[in-house]
Amino acid sequence: MKSISAVNLAQIQELESIVGTAGISCWQDAGAFWQEKLKSAIAPDTDIDCIVFPHTQAELAAVVACASRNPAGILICGNGSKINWGGLVKLDPPHPARELSEPPLFSSVGAIVAVSTGRLNRLIEHAVGDLTVTAEAGMKFADLQQILAASGQFLAIDPAYPQHATLGGIVAAADAGSLRHRYRGVRDLLLGISFVRSDGKIASSGGRVVKNVAGYDLMKLFAGSYGTLGVISQVTFRVYPLPVASATVVLIGETDALAQATQILLSSALTPTAVDLLSPDLVAKLGLGKGKGLIVRFQSIAASVKAQSTRLLEVGEKLGLPANICGENDENQLWQTLPETIWNSAQNSAIICKIGVRPSESVKLIDELPIQDALIHAGSGLGVLRFETATAETLLQVRRSCEAKGGFLTVLAAPIALKQELDVWGYTGSAIALMQRIKQQFDPENILNPHRFVGGI
């Protein structure tokens, strides 16, 4: 990796005029945490000049406008929990016909400025009666849940790294988790957004009224766009009442019986909030037994939870599947440990992939492939795979199998060297041209998280 360029004093003063001295760190002063995070997200031949921490939407807009006037890209992040997901950020060569209206601000042509929204973390409005909440994009998911819980409500998402993930990052990555079975995905809960365009202008879409459809398509575009269309500054979500009771049924067994149990469950009148298939390795790590697993969470009034759990236990018994019910304390621990086992790593060497297959193929996928830790949401066929080590050929083999089952495989997190050996997105469909036109409309200079998304967008 090339040495990271420094920003000279005069240039720091330019940015300080926007965010203040406490709102900017040049590379050498950024600290080990941010240096490690940033290096994991960029191509080895890419320079980062500094990281900027705007405190307000106006400051964020001014920083983006500044970058748009200069040959600098922007690496957008919140707290950095998912900064290494997707493609490696790098800049294209400067456009030869581009004329700058002002002298370049940054110290080297082709440098990147990292911009964190982590200090845009204020609650804007919680309309308890309307079941909506509006907050700045840098608010931590865990902090929002604590605020909502005081009013008996919650945001029905269970993202990766819930203690650190920001609302803007969750939307940008469309990171819903297991609760999508009942509450659907991030874009279905998102009622409105404000964002900063690549030219520094502020724009908004939607609102806090649940039935508002204005800007509906625009919000769908931003959910899962990985920061390539604009910098999200504020979000409005639909929220739900906290469930009165909760229990999780765990079924352990072999492929055929689990596939039957899953099919019976999904075609029944039962209303679980989460239905997840687990690989044998993951089952063992969670201390649930030996074999493939199906874990099903019911949340409602106590009588309903008990009745539905009992019904699923009866299904498991008829199919010869060992089963048990986790009560409230045990199941809270289970649903906390499950994502930690998938996402957390002491090293940055773990390989984490997002996959999708036809739901009917989910159990078969776990059975067929050399997967260590696999979590697949049975209702949608979406899931996460984790490998402690894997070659590019192994990942391509798994990708081919997913594609044969009507799905996909995206490499989220992996060592930089491995990401350079393959296309992390692997998408070759007909929508590439459309996505490129959308990118051109929103970010014509390609300064926002360049090359992080599908097709080098």
Short mmCIF file of C-alpha atoms in Angstrom, two decimals:
data_model
loop_
_atom_site.label_atom_id
_atom_site.label_comp_id
_atom_site.label_asym_id
_atom_site.label_seq_id
_atom_site.Cartn_x
_atom_site.Cartn_y
_atom_site.Cartn_z
CA MET A 1 0.00 0.00 0.00
CA LYS A 2 1.29 3.46 -0.88
CA SER A 3 2.06 5.83 1.95
CA ILE A 4 -0.92 7.89 2.98
CA SER A 5 -0.60 11.54 2.05
CA ALA A 6 -0.79 14.30 4.65
CA VAL A 7 -2.82 17.48 4.50
CA ASN A 8 -0.73 20.63 5.02
CA LEU A 9 -1.62 23.31 7.52
CA ALA A 10 -3.26 25.65 5.03
CA GLN A 11 -5.51 22.90 3.75
CA ILE A 12 -6.47 21.83 7.26
CA GLN A 13 -7.53 25.40 7.92
CA GLU A 14 -9.85 25.23 4.91
CA LEU A 15 -11.66 22.24 6.39
CA GLU A 16 -11.49 23.66 9.90
CA SER A 17 -13.46 26.63 8.67
CA ILE A 18 -16.31 24.20 8.06
CA VAL A 19 -16.13 21.71 10.95
CA GLY A 20 -13.77 23.29 13.48
CA THR A 21 -10.49 21.92 14.81
CA ALA A 22 -12.22 19.08 16.66
CA GLY A 23 -13.98 17.97 13.50
CA ILE A 24 -11.01 16.89 11.41
CA SER A 25 -8.03 14.56 11.78
CA CYS A 26 -5.34 14.22 9.16
CA TRP A 27 -4.18 10.65 8.57
CA GLN A 28 -1.28 10.56 11.02
CA ASP A 29 -3.50 11.89 13.81
CA ALA A 30 -6.55 9.72 13.11
CA GLY A 31 -5.61 7.03 15.63
CA ALA A 32 -5.22 3.28 15.26
CA PHE A 33 -8.96 2.57 15.28
CA TRP A 34 -9.78 4.76 12.30
CA GLN A 35 -6.58 3.99 10.43
CA GLU A 36 -7.33 0.27 10.59
CA LYS A 37 -10.96 0.78 9.58
CA LEU A 38 -10.11 3.04 6.66
CA LYS A 39 -7.33 0.82 5.32
CA SER A 40 -9.71 -2.14 5.23
CA ALA A 41 -12.05 -0.25 2.89
CA ILE A 42 -9.72 1.11 0.21
CA ALA A 43 -7.60 -0.32 -2.57
CA PRO A 44 -3.88 -0.57 -1.73
CA ASP A 45 -2.89 2.16 -4.20
CA THR A 46 -5.39 4.66 -2.83
CA ASP A 47 -4.50 7.57 -0.55
CA ILE A 48 -6.57 9.03 2.27
CA ASP A 49 -5.81 12.58 3.31
CA CYS A 50 -8.02 13.00 6.35
CA ILE A 51 -11.20 12.06 8.13
CA VAL A 52 -13.84 14.70 8.77
CA PHE A 53 -16.56 14.58 11.44
CA PRO A 54 -19.35 17.06 10.66
CA HIS A 55 -21.64 17.92 13.56
CA THR A 56 -24.62 19.14 11.55
CA GLN A 57 -26.31 18.51 8.24
CA ALA A 58 -25.15 21.95 7.07
CA GLU A 59 -21.53 21.10 7.86
CA LEU A 60 -21.90 17.77 6.07
CA ALA A 61 -23.26 19.53 3.00
CA ALA A 62 -20.38 22.02 3.02
CA VAL A 63 -17.78 19.23 3.25
CA VAL A 64 -19.34 17.34 0.34
CA ALA A 65 -19.56 20.54 -1.71
CA CYS A 66 -15.90 21.20 -1.01
CA ALA A 67 -14.90 17.74 -2.24
CA SER A 68 -17.07 18.10 -5.34
CA ARG A 69 -15.09 21.18 -6.37
CA ASN A 70 -11.77 19.36 -6.08
CA PRO A 71 -10.24 16.12 -7.40
CA ALA A 72 -11.08 14.20 -4.25
CA GLY A 73 -13.38 11.27 -3.59
CA ILE A 74 -15.37 10.73 -0.42
CA LEU A 75 -15.33 7.55 1.64
CA ILE A 76 -18.60 7.72 3.57
CA CYS A 77 -19.07 5.98 6.91
CA GLY A 78 -20.85 6.23 10.23
CA ASN A 79 -18.92 4.50 13.02
CA GLY A 80 -17.08 2.23 10.59
CA SER A 81 -18.74 -1.05 11.59
CA LYS A 82 -19.48 -1.97 7.95
CA ILE A 83 -16.97 0.25 6.21
CA ASN A 84 -15.19 -2.78 4.72
CA TRP A 85 -18.31 -4.30 3.14
CA GLY A 86 -18.42 -4.50 -0.63
CA GLY A 87 -15.83 -3.38 -3.15
CA LEU A 88 -12.60 -1.57 -2.36
CA VAL A 89 -12.96 2.18 -2.73
CA LYS A 90 -10.64 3.81 -5.25
CA LEU A 91 -10.65 6.81 -7.56
CA ASP A 92 -10.85 6.90 -11.31
CA PRO A 93 -8.29 9.09 -13.11
CA PRO A 94 -9.36 12.75 -13.23
CA HIS A 95 -11.54 13.61 -16.20
CA PRO A 96 -9.31 15.47 -18.70
CA ALA A 97 -12.08 17.86 -19.70
CA ARG A 98 -12.96 18.82 -16.15
CA GLU A 99 -12.24 22.42 -15.26
CA LEU A 100 -11.97 23.30 -11.59
CA SER A 101 -13.61 26.54 -10.53
CA GLU A 102 -11.19 26.83 -7.60
CA PRO A 103 -7.65 25.55 -6.87
CA PRO A 104 -7.57 21.95 -5.55
CA LEU A 105 -8.01 21.83 -1.79
CA PHE A 106 -6.44 18.45 -1.09
CA SER A 107 -2.79 17.61 -1.08
CA SER A 108 -2.66 15.12 -3.95
CA VAL A 109 -4.76 14.51 -7.01
CA GLY A 110 -6.54 11.22 -6.48
CA ALA A 111 -6.69 11.44 -2.68
CA ILE A 112 -9.81 10.48 -0.73
CA VAL A 113 -11.43 12.28 2.16
CA ALA A 114 -13.19 10.08 4.69
CA VAL A 115 -16.40 11.59 6.07
CA SER A 116 -18.03 10.14 9.18
CA THR A 117 -21.64 10.95 10.05
CA GLY A 118 -21.10 9.56 13.56
CA ARG A 119 -21.54 12.97 15.20
CA LEU A 120 -24.87 13.59 13.49
CA ASN A 121 -26.53 11.55 16.21
CA ARG A 122 -29.52 13.50 17.46
CA LEU A 123 -33.13 12.41 17.83
CA ILE A 124 -35.30 14.70 15.69
CA GLU A 125 -38.80 13.46 16.56
CA HIS A 126 -40.44 10.41 18.09
CA ALA A 127 -44.15 10.45 17.29
CA VAL A 128 -45.23 7.76 19.73
CA GLY A 129 -48.88 7.75 18.67
CA ASP A 130 -48.01 7.57 14.97
CA LEU A 131 -45.42 4.82 15.51
CA THR A 132 -42.70 6.78 13.70
CA VAL A 133 -39.27 8.07 14.64
CA THR A 134 -36.93 10.51 12.91
CA ALA A 135 -33.25 10.70 13.81
CA GLU A 136 -29.96 11.79 12.32
CA ALA A 137 -28.05 9.20 10.35
CA GLY A 138 -25.17 8.92 12.82
CA MET A 139 -27.32 7.83 15.76
CA LYS A 140 -26.36 4.36 16.94
CA PHE A 141 -28.98 1.68 16.50
CA ALA A 142 -28.60 0.61 20.15
CA ASP A 143 -29.16 4.18 21.36
CA LEU A 144 -32.33 4.52 19.30
CA GLN A 145 -33.67 1.22 20.63
CA GLN A 146 -33.11 2.42 24.18
CA ILE A 147 -35.05 5.62 23.46
CA LEU A 148 -37.90 3.72 21.82
CA ALA A 149 -38.04 1.11 24.59
CA ALA A 150 -38.88 3.84 27.11
CA SER A 151 -42.16 4.23 25.21
CA GLY A 152 -42.71 0.50 24.73
CA GLN A 153 -41.63 0.51 21.09
CA PHE A 154 -38.77 -0.76 18.93
CA LEU A 155 -37.31 -0.58 15.44
CA ALA A 156 -37.89 -4.03 13.92
CA ILE A 157 -34.39 -4.57 12.55
CA ASP A 158 -31.57 -6.71 13.94
CA PRO A 159 -28.48 -5.53 12.07
CA ALA A 160 -24.87 -6.59 12.29
CA TYR A 161 -22.90 -4.91 15.09
CA PRO A 162 -26.00 -3.45 16.80
CA GLN A 163 -24.00 -1.67 19.50
CA HIS A 164 -21.98 0.30 16.94
CA ALA A 165 -24.02 0.39 13.71
CA THR A 166 -25.53 3.74 12.78
CA LEU A 167 -28.95 4.26 11.25
CA GLY A 168 -27.48 5.66 8.05
CA GLY A 169 -25.15 2.70 7.67
CA ILE A 170 -27.99 0.25 8.24
CA VAL A 171 -30.01 1.91 5.48
CA ALA A 172 -27.03 2.17 3.12
CA ALA A 173 -26.34 -1.56 3.52
CA ALA A 174 -30.03 -2.59 3.73
CA ASP A 175 -29.04 -4.63 6.78
CA ALA A 176 -32.27 -6.04 8.25
CA GLY A 177 -31.33 -9.38 9.83
CA SER A 178 -33.59 -12.17 11.06
CA LEU A 179 -36.59 -9.96 11.87
CA ARG A 180 -37.16 -9.38 8.16
CA HIS A 181 -39.27 -12.57 8.21
CA ARG A 182 -42.06 -10.75 10.05
CA TYR A 183 -41.32 -7.08 9.42
CA ARG A 184 -39.71 -7.25 5.95
CA GLY A 185 -36.60 -5.33 4.95
CA VAL A 186 -35.11 -1.94 5.71
CA ARG A 187 -36.68 -0.29 2.65
CA ASP A 188 -40.12 -1.42 3.86
CA LEU A 189 -39.63 0.27 7.25
CA LEU A 190 -38.08 3.44 5.84
CA LEU A 191 -40.61 6.27 5.56
CA GLY A 192 -38.34 9.18 4.71
CA ILE A 193 -34.76 10.32 4.27
CA SER A 194 -32.74 13.49 3.95
CA PHE A 195 -29.43 13.27 2.17
CA VAL A 196 -26.63 15.39 0.78
CA ARG A 197 -26.15 15.14 -2.96
CA SER A 198 -22.72 14.82 -4.53
CA ASP A 199 -22.73 18.57 -5.25
CA GLY A 200 -23.39 19.42 -1.61
CA LYS A 201 -27.08 20.25 -1.98
CA ILE A 202 -29.52 18.86 0.62
CA ALA A 203 -32.51 16.85 -0.60
CA SER A 204 -35.36 14.98 1.09
CA SER A 205 -37.84 12.26 0.23
CA GLY A 206 -40.89 10.88 2.02
CA GLY A 207 -42.04 11.88 5.46
CA ARG A 208 -43.20 10.53 8.80
CA VAL A 209 -46.74 9.60 7.70
CA VAL A 210 -46.88 5.83 7.28
CA LYS A 211 -49.03 5.97 4.12
CA ASN A 212 -46.96 8.70 2.45
CA VAL A 213 -45.87 7.46 -0.99
CA ALA A 214 -44.07 10.57 -2.24
CA GLY A 215 -40.47 9.73 -3.06
CA TYR A 216 -41.14 6.03 -2.51
CA ASP A 217 -38.86 4.89 -5.33
CA LEU A 218 -36.08 7.24 -4.25
CA MET A 219 -36.02 5.73 -0.77
CA LYS A 220 -35.88 2.27 -2.27
CA LEU A 221 -32.86 3.35 -4.29
CA PHE A 222 -30.97 4.56 -1.25
CA ALA A 223 -31.62 1.41 0.80
CA GLY A 224 -28.73 -0.85 -0.16
CA SER A 225 -26.89 1.72 -2.30
CA TYR A 226 -23.78 1.59 -0.07
CA GLY A 227 -23.39 5.36 -0.01
CA THR A 228 -22.88 5.68 -3.76
CA LEU A 229 -25.87 7.95 -4.50
CA GLY A 230 -25.71 10.46 -1.65
CA VAL A 231 -24.75 10.89 2.00
CA ILE A 232 -27.73 10.04 4.18
CA SER A 233 -28.13 12.65 6.91
CA GLN A 234 -31.54 11.88 8.45
CA VAL A 235 -33.97 8.97 8.41
CA THR A 236 -37.59 8.34 9.40
CA PHE A 237 -38.68 4.81 10.29
CA ARG A 238 -41.90 3.07 11.14
CA VAL A 239 -41.63 1.47 14.59
CA TYR A 240 -43.64 -1.22 16.38
CA PRO A 241 -44.86 -1.92 19.93
CA LEU A 242 -42.56 -4.16 21.94
CA PRO A 243 -43.94 -7.71 22.13
CA VAL A 244 -45.43 -8.79 25.43
CA ALA A 245 -43.95 -12.30 25.34
CA SER A 246 -41.30 -14.13 23.38
CA ALA A 247 -40.02 -17.69 22.98
CA THR A 248 -37.83 -19.57 20.52
CA VAL A 249 -38.26 -23.16 19.36
CA VAL A 250 -35.06 -24.97 18.39
CA LEU A 251 -35.25 -28.02 16.09
CA ILE A 252 -32.09 -30.03 15.39
CA GLY A 253 -31.79 -32.76 12.79
CA GLU A 254 -30.91 -33.86 9.29
CA THR A 255 -31.70 -32.40 5.90
CA ASP A 256 -34.95 -34.10 4.90
CA ALA A 257 -36.72 -33.71 8.23
CA LEU A 258 -35.64 -30.08 8.62
CA ALA A 259 -36.75 -29.29 5.07
CA GLN A 260 -40.16 -30.80 5.82
CA ALA A 261 -40.48 -28.90 9.10
CA THR A 262 -39.54 -25.65 7.37
CA GLN A 263 -42.07 -26.18 4.60
CA ILE A 264 -44.85 -27.07 7.05
CA LEU A 265 -44.07 -23.99 9.14
CA LEU A 266 -43.93 -21.57 6.21
CA SER A 267 -47.21 -22.83 4.76
CA SER A 268 -49.02 -22.80 8.11
CA ALA A 269 -51.02 -20.09 9.86
CA LEU A 270 -48.25 -19.62 12.45
CA THR A 271 -46.77 -16.11 12.61
CA PRO A 272 -43.12 -16.27 13.72
CA THR A 273 -40.97 -13.15 13.74
CA ALA A 274 -37.81 -15.05 12.74
CA VAL A 275 -37.19 -18.39 11.01
CA ASP A 276 -33.50 -19.21 10.59
CA LEU A 277 -31.64 -22.26 9.32
CA LEU A 278 -28.23 -22.90 10.86
CA SER A 279 -25.27 -24.96 9.68
CA PRO A 280 -23.97 -27.76 11.96
CA ASP A 281 -20.85 -25.77 12.90
CA LEU A 282 -22.96 -22.80 13.95
CA VAL A 283 -25.34 -25.04 15.90
CA ALA A 284 -22.38 -26.46 17.80
CA LYS A 285 -20.88 -23.04 18.55
CA LEU A 286 -24.21 -21.92 20.00
CA GLY A 287 -24.38 -25.03 22.19
CA LEU A 288 -27.66 -26.15 20.65
CA GLY A 289 -26.70 -29.73 19.84
CA LYS A 290 -25.37 -31.67 16.88
CA GLY A 291 -26.69 -31.38 13.33
CA LYS A 292 -28.36 -28.71 11.24
CA GLY A 293 -30.72 -26.41 13.07
CA LEU A 294 -33.97 -24.52 12.61
CA ILE A 295 -34.65 -21.78 15.14
CA VAL A 296 -38.05 -20.12 15.16
CA ARG A 297 -38.98 -17.10 17.26
CA PHE A 298 -42.53 -16.29 18.28
CA GLN A 299 -43.38 -12.88 19.77
CA SER A 300 -46.89 -11.82 20.70
CA ILE A 301 -49.15 -12.07 23.74
CA ALA A 302 -48.21 -14.90 26.08
CA ALA A 303 -51.08 -17.22 25.13
CA SER A 304 -50.30 -16.93 21.43
CA VAL A 305 -46.59 -17.53 21.93
CA LYS A 306 -47.29 -20.65 23.98
CA ALA A 307 -49.83 -22.04 21.51
CA GLN A 308 -47.65 -21.46 18.47
CA SER A 309 -44.55 -22.87 20.14
CA THR A 310 -46.46 -25.99 21.17
CA ARG A 311 -47.75 -26.46 17.64
CA LEU A 312 -44.23 -26.33 16.18
CA LEU A 313 -42.94 -28.75 18.82
CA GLU A 314 -45.64 -31.19 17.72
CA VAL A 315 -44.46 -30.86 14.11
CA GLY A 316 -40.90 -31.58 15.20
CA GLU A 317 -41.99 -34.60 17.22
CA LYS A 318 -43.86 -36.12 14.26
CA LEU A 319 -40.76 -35.71 12.08
CA GLY A 320 -38.41 -37.15 14.69
CA LEU A 321 -36.60 -33.87 15.29
CA PRO A 322 -35.19 -33.20 18.77
CA ALA A 323 -36.72 -29.94 19.92
CA ASN A 324 -36.88 -27.59 22.87
CA ILE A 325 -38.20 -24.17 23.79
CA CYS A 326 -35.92 -21.37 24.94
CA GLY A 327 -37.62 -19.18 27.50
CA GLU A 328 -37.20 -15.42 27.65
CA ASN A 329 -33.78 -15.26 29.33
CA ASP A 330 -32.25 -18.10 27.34
CA GLU A 331 -33.63 -16.89 24.04
CA ASN A 332 -32.43 -13.34 24.59
CA GLN A 333 -28.97 -14.78 25.07
CA LEU A 334 -29.36 -16.95 21.97
CA TRP A 335 -30.40 -14.07 19.71
CA GLN A 336 -27.57 -11.94 21.07
CA THR A 337 -24.93 -14.65 20.67
CA LEU A 338 -26.05 -15.69 17.18
CA PRO A 339 -25.11 -12.46 15.36
CA GLU A 340 -21.98 -12.06 17.46
CA THR A 341 -20.81 -15.49 16.34
CA ILE A 342 -21.40 -14.61 12.69
CA TRP A 343 -20.12 -11.05 12.59
CA ASN A 344 -17.50 -10.54 15.28
CA SER A 345 -13.86 -11.36 14.69
CA ALA A 346 -10.71 -10.62 16.66
CA GLN A 347 -8.89 -10.43 13.33
CA ASN A 348 -9.87 -8.96 9.98
CA SER A 349 -9.18 -12.28 8.26
CA ALA A 350 -12.71 -13.70 8.47
CA ILE A 351 -14.64 -13.85 5.20
CA ILE A 352 -18.32 -12.93 5.43
CA CYS A 353 -20.68 -13.26 2.49
CA LYS A 354 -24.30 -12.37 1.90
CA ILE A 355 -26.20 -14.96 -0.10
CA GLY A 356 -29.61 -15.54 -1.54
CA VAL A 357 -31.25 -18.69 -2.91
CA ARG A 358 -34.79 -19.84 -3.53
CA PRO A 359 -36.24 -20.51 -0.04
CA SER A 360 -36.96 -24.13 -0.97
CA GLU A 361 -33.24 -24.64 -1.64
CA SER A 362 -31.97 -23.25 1.68
CA VAL A 363 -31.55 -26.52 3.59
CA LYS A 364 -30.02 -28.21 0.56
CA LEU A 365 -27.42 -25.44 0.20
CA ILE A 366 -26.20 -25.96 3.76
CA ASP A 367 -26.02 -29.70 3.12
CA GLU A 368 -24.09 -29.52 -0.14
CA LEU A 369 -21.35 -26.95 0.29
CA PRO A 370 -18.15 -26.57 2.34
CA ILE A 371 -19.70 -23.91 4.56
CA GLN A 372 -18.49 -23.42 8.12
CA ASP A 373 -20.98 -20.98 9.62
CA ALA A 374 -24.22 -20.44 7.72
CA LEU A 375 -27.34 -18.54 8.76
CA ILE A 376 -30.17 -18.51 6.20
CA HIS A 377 -33.52 -16.80 6.71
CA ALA A 378 -35.83 -19.60 5.60
CA GLY A 379 -38.70 -17.39 4.50
CA SER A 380 -36.66 -15.33 2.03
CA GLY A 381 -33.64 -17.51 1.23
CA LEU A 382 -31.33 -14.63 2.18
CA GLY A 383 -28.53 -15.32 4.58
CA VAL A 384 -24.95 -14.94 5.73
CA LEU A 385 -21.98 -17.28 5.37
CA ARG A 386 -18.80 -17.02 7.41
CA PHE A 387 -15.46 -18.63 6.58
CA GLU A 388 -12.40 -18.34 8.78
CA THR A 389 -10.33 -19.00 5.67
CA ALA A 390 -11.29 -19.55 2.04
CA THR A 391 -9.73 -19.22 -1.38
CA ALA A 392 -11.22 -17.25 -4.23
CA GLU A 393 -12.02 -20.53 -5.97
CA THR A 394 -13.97 -21.76 -2.93
CA LEU A 395 -16.06 -18.60 -2.91
CA LEU A 396 -16.66 -18.86 -6.65
CA GLN A 397 -17.76 -22.47 -6.17
CA VAL A 398 -20.29 -21.41 -3.53
CA ARG A 399 -21.40 -18.52 -5.76
CA ARG A 400 -22.03 -20.88 -8.68
CA SER A 401 -24.10 -23.12 -6.44
CA CYS A 402 -26.16 -20.16 -5.19
CA GLU A 403 -26.73 -18.97 -8.74
CA ALA A 404 -27.84 -22.47 -9.77
CA LYS A 405 -30.44 -22.22 -7.00
CA GLY A 406 -31.77 -18.92 -8.31
CA GLY A 407 -29.63 -16.74 -6.10
CA PHE A 408 -26.38 -14.85 -5.61
CA LEU A 409 -23.32 -14.47 -3.40
CA THR A 410 -21.78 -11.14 -2.43
CA VAL A 411 -18.50 -10.92 -0.54
CA LEU A 412 -19.07 -8.38 2.24
CA ALA A 413 -15.93 -8.58 4.37
CA ALA A 414 -12.66 -10.26 3.40
CA PRO A 415 -8.92 -9.59 3.39
CA ILE A 416 -7.98 -7.02 0.75
CA ALA A 417 -5.82 -9.49 -1.17
CA LEU A 418 -8.76 -11.86 -1.55
CA LYS A 419 -11.10 -9.09 -2.70
CA GLN A 420 -8.62 -8.24 -5.42
CA GLU A 421 -8.82 -11.79 -6.79
CA LEU A 422 -12.53 -11.75 -7.64
CA ASP A 423 -15.54 -9.56 -8.27
CA VAL A 424 -17.02 -9.25 -4.79
CA TRP A 425 -20.52 -8.59 -6.18
CA GLY A 426 -20.49 -11.09 -9.03
CA TYR A 427 -23.49 -9.52 -10.72
CA THR A 428 -23.63 -9.79 -14.50
CA GLY A 429 -27.34 -9.20 -15.08
CA SER A 430 -29.09 -6.78 -17.38
CA ALA A 431 -29.60 -4.10 -14.70
CA ILE A 432 -25.96 -2.94 -14.75
CA ALA A 433 -26.59 -0.31 -17.43
CA LEU A 434 -29.61 1.02 -15.53
CA MET A 435 -27.63 1.23 -12.28
CA GLN A 436 -24.83 3.08 -14.06
CA ARG A 437 -27.31 5.62 -15.45
CA ILE A 438 -28.74 6.16 -11.97
CA LYS A 439 -25.23 6.65 -10.59
CA GLN A 440 -24.47 9.14 -13.36
CA GLN A 441 -27.58 11.12 -12.49
CA PHE A 442 -26.89 11.26 -8.75
CA ASP A 443 -23.08 11.40 -8.77
CA PRO A 444 -21.78 12.37 -12.22
CA GLU A 445 -18.20 12.87 -11.02
CA ASN A 446 -18.20 9.49 -9.21
CA ILE A 447 -16.86 10.90 -5.96
CA LEU A 448 -19.14 9.05 -3.50
CA ASN A 449 -17.70 5.70 -2.38
CA PRO A 450 -16.35 5.06 -5.90
CA HIS A 451 -16.09 1.38 -6.91
CA ARG A 452 -17.74 0.11 -3.74
CA PHE A 453 -20.93 -1.06 -5.43
CA VAL A 454 -21.98 -3.42 -8.22
CA GLY A 455 -20.16 -3.05 -11.52
CA GLY A 456 -17.53 -0.72 -10.08
CA ILE A 457 -20.14 1.93 -9.28
#
